[in-house]
mmCIF file of C-alpha atoms in Angstrom:
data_model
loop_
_atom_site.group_PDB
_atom_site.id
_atom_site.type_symbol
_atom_site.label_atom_id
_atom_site.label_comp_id
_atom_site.label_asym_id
_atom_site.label_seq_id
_atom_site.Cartn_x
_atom_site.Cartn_y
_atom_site.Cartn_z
ATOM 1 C CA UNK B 16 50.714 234.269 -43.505
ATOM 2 C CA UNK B 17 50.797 231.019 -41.796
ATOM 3 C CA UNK B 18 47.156 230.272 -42.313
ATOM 4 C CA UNK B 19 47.378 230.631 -45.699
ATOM 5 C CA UNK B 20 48.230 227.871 -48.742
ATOM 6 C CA UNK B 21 51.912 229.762 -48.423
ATOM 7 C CA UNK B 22 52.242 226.646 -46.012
ATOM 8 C CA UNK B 23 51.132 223.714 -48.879
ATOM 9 C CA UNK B 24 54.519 222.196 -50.549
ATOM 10 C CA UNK B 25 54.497 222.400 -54.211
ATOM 11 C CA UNK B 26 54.873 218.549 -54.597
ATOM 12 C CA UNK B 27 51.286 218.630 -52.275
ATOM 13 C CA UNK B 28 49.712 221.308 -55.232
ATOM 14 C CA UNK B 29 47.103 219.783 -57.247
ATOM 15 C CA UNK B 30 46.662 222.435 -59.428
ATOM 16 C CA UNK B 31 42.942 222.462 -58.963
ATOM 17 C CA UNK B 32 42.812 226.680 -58.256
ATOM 18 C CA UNK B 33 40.620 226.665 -55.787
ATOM 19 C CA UNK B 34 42.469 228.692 -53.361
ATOM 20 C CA UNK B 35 42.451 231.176 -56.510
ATOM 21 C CA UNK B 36 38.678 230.656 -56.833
ATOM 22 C CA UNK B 37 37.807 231.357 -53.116
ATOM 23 C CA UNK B 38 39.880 234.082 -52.158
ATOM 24 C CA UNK B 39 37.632 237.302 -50.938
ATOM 25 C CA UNK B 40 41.219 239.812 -51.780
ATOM 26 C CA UNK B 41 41.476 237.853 -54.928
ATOM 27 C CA UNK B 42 45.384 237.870 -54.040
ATOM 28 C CA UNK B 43 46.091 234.839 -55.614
ATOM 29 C CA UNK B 44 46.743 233.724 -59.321
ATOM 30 C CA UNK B 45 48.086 230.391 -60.748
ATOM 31 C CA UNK B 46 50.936 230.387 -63.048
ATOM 32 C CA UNK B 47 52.985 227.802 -64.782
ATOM 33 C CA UNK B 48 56.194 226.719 -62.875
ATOM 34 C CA UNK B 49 59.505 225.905 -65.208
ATOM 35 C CA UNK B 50 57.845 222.329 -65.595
ATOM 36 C CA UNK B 51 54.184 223.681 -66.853
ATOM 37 C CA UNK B 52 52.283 223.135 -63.432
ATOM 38 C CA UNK B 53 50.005 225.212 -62.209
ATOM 39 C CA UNK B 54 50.422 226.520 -58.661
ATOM 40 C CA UNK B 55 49.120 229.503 -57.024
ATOM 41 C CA UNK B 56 51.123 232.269 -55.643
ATOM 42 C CA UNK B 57 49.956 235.168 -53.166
ATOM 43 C CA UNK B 58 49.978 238.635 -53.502
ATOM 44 C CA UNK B 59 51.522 239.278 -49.845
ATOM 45 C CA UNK B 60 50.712 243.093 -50.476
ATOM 46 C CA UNK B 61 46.680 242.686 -50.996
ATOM 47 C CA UNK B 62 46.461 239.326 -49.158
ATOM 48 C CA UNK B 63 44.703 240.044 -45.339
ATOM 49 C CA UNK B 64 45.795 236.544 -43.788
ATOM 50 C CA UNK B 65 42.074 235.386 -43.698
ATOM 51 C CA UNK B 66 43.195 231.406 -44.229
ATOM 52 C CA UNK B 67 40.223 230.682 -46.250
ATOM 53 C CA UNK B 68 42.448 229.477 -49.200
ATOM 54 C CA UNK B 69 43.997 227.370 -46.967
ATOM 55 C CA UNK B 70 40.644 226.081 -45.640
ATOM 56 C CA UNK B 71 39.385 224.947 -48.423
ATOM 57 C CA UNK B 72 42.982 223.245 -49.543
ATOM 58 C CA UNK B 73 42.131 219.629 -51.353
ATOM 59 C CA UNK B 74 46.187 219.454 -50.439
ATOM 60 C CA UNK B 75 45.576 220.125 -46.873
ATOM 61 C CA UNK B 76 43.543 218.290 -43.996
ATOM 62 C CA UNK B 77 40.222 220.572 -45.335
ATOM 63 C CA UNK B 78 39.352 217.127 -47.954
ATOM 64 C CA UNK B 79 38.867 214.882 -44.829
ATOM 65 C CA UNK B 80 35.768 215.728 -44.176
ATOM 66 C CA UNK B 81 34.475 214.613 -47.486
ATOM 67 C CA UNK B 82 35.533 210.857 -46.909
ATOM 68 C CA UNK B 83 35.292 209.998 -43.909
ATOM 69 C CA UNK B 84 31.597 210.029 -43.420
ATOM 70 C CA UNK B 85 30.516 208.060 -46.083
ATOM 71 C CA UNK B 86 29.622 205.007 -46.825
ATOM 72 C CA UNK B 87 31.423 204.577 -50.354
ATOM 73 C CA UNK B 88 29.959 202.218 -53.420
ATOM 74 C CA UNK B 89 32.395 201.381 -56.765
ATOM 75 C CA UNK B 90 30.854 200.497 -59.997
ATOM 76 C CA UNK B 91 32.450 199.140 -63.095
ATOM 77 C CA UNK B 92 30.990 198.570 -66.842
ATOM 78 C CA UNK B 93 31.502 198.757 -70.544
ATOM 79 C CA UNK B 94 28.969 199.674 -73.207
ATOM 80 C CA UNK B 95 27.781 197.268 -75.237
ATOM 81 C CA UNK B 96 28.031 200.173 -78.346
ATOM 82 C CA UNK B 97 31.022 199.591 -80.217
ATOM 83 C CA UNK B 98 30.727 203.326 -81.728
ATOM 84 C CA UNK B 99 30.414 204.652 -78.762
ATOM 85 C CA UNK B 100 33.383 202.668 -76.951
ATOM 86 C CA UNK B 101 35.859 203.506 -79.770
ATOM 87 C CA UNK B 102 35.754 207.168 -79.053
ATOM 88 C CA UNK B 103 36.039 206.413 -75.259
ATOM 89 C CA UNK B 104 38.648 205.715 -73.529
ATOM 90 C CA UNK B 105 37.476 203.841 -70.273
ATOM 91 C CA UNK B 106 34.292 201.828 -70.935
ATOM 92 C CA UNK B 107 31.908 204.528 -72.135
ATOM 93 C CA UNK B 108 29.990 204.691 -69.212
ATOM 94 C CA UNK B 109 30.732 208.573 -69.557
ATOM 95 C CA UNK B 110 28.729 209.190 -72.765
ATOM 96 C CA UNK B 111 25.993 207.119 -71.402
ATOM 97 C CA UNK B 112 25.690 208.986 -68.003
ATOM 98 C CA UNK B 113 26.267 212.659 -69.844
ATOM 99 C CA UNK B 114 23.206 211.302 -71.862
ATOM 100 C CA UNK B 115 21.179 210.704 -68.948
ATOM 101 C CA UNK B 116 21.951 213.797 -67.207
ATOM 102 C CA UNK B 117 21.274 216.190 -70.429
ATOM 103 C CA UNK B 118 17.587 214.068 -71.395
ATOM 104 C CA UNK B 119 16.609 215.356 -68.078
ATOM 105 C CA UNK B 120 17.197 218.805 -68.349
ATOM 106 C CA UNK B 121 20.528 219.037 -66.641
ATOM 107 C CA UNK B 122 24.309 219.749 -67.309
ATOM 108 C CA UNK B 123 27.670 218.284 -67.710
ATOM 109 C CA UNK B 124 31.094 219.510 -66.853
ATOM 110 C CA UNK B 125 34.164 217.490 -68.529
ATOM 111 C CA UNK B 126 37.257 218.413 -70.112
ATOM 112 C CA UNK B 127 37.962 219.431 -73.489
ATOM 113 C CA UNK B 128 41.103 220.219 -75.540
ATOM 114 C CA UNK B 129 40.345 224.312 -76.874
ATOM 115 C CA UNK B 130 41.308 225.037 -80.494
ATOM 116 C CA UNK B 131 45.235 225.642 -78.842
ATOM 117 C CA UNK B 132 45.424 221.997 -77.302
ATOM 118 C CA UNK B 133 44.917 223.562 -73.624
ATOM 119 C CA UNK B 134 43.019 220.828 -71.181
ATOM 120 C CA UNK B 135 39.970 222.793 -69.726
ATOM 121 C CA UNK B 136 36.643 221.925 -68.112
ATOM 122 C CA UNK B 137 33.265 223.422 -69.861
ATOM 123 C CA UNK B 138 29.928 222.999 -68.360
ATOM 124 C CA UNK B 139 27.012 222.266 -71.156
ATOM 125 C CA UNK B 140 24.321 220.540 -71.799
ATOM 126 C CA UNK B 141 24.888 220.466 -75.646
ATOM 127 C CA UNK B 142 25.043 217.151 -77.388
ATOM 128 C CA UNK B 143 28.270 218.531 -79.294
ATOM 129 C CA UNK B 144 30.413 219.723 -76.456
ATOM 130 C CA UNK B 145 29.631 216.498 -74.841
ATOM 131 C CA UNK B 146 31.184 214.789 -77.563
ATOM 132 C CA UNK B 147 34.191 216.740 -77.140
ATOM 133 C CA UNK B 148 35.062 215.471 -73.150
ATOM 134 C CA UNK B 149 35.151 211.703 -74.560
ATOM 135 C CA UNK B 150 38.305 210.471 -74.175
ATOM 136 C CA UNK B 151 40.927 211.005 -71.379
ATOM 137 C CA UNK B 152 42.975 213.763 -71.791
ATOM 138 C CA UNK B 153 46.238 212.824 -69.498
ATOM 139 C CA UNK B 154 47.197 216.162 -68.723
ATOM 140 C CA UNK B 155 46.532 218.421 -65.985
ATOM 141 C CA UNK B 156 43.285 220.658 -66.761
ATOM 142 C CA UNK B 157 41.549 223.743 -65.712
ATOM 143 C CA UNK B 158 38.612 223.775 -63.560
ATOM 144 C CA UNK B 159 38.109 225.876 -61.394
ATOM 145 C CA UNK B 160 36.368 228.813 -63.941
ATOM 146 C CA UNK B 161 33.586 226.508 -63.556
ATOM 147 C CA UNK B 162 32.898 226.173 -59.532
ATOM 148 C CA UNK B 163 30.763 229.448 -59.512
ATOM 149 C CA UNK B 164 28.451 228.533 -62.476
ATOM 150 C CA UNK B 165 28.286 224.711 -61.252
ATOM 151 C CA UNK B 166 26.959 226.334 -58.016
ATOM 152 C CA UNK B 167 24.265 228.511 -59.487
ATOM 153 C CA UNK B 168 22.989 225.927 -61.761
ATOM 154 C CA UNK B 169 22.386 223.328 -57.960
ATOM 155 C CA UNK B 170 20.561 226.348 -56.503
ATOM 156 C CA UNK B 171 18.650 226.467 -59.173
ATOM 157 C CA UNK B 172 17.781 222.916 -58.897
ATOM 158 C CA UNK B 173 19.318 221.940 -62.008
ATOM 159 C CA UNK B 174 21.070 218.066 -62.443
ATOM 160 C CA UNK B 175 24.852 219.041 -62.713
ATOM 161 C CA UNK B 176 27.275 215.862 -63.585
ATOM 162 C CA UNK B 177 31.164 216.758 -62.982
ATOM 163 C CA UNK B 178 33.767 214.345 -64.148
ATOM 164 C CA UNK B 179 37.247 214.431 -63.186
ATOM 165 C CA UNK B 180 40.254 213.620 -61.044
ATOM 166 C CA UNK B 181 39.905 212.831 -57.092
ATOM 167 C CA UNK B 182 41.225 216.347 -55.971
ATOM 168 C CA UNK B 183 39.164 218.081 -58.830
ATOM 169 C CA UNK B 184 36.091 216.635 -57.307
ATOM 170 C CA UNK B 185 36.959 217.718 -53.576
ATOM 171 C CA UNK B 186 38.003 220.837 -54.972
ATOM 172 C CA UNK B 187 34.346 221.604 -56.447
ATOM 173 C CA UNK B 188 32.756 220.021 -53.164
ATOM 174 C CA UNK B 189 35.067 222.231 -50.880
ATOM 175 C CA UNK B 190 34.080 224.925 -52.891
ATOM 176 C CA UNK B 191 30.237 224.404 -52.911
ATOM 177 C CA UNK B 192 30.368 223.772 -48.789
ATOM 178 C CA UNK B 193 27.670 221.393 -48.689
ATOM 179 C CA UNK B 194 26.191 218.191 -50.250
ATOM 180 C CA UNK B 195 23.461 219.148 -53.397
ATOM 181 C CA UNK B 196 20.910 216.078 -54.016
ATOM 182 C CA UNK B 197 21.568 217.065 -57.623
ATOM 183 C CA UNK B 198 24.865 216.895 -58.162
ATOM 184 C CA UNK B 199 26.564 213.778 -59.995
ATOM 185 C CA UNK B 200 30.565 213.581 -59.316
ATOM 186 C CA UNK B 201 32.203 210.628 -61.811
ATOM 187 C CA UNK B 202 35.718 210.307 -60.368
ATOM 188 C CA UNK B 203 38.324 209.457 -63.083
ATOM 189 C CA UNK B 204 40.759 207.195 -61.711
ATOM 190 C CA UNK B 205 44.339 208.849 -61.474
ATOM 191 C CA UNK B 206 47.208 208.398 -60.204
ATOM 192 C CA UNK B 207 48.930 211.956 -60.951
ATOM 193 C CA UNK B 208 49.026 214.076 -64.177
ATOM 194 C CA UNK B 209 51.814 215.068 -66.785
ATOM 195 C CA UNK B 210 52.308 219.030 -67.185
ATOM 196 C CA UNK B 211 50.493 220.425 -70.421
ATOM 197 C CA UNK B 212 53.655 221.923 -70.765
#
């Protein structure tokens, strides 16, 4: 088991389940620790050793890779709409991005508070569910239900915008394997989230 996220301290655990997401046994599940983190554990009795979760790790040396062969641009605004900005809660540029994406056929992935206050990611390209990932939600969220669809939607050619935290973005682009042309990452700035719990 020494190829496998068994190795990743719990303090390195983002959460992001994409160990969960990737494994071929399907071995491991995230649960809640006392605190209300996610982290994955193993099912040592199904799990074949295959190190793919740990692979694929955001938390281990797999997220390198991403960052160190590009040349990397930062951009900063506000929107001049003062209805829009209200419901924001870090410029707006969000709402005027998701706009672009959906005008042109494509989708957005953000996260939304569900009907029992849990922090998830949807992807949509509905003007209403849009309006429900304005506004940071400062807890840690669930993503990685998404990864599979966000996939089929680039090999179908479709725009895809995802929004979220640092390690949720390598998570997704660990998961997909290689760069898309039509996929959109807006990285929230963070510097660690609270437990929903």
């Amino acid at each position: 088991m020494s190829k496998t996220i068994a190795k990743i301290d719990k303090n390195q655990c983002t959460g992001c389940g994409l160990c969960s997401e990737k494994c071929p046994k399907q071995c491991i599940l995230m649960f809640e620790d006392e605190e209300g983190f996610r982290f994955p554990k193993i099912d040592n009795a199904k799990c074949v050793g295959c190190g793919l979760c740990m692979a694929t790790c955001p938390a281990s040396t797999a997220a390198d890779v991403l960052y160190s062969k590009y040349n990397r641009s930062y951009y900063c605004g506000i929107i001049k709409d003062k209805e829009v900005l209200i419901k924001s809660s870090s410029g707006g540029v969000f709402g005027v991005l998701a706009e672009y994406i959906i005008r042109n056929g494509g989708y957005v992935c953000g996260c939304i508070y569900t009907d029992e206050m849990e922090a998830v990611h949807i992807l949509s390209n509905h003007k209403q569910d849009i309006e429900k990932m304005y506004g940071s939600k400062y807890v840690q969220s669930r993503v990685e239900h998404c990864f599979p669809t966000i996939l089929d939607h680039l090999n179908s050619n479709d725009m895809v915008m995802f929004t979220g935290t640092a390690c949720q973005i390598a998570a997704l682009r660990l998961f997909l394997g290689k760069e898309y042309s039509m996929l959109y990452c807006v990285e929230i700035l963070c510097h660690g989230v609270p437990s929903p719990g």
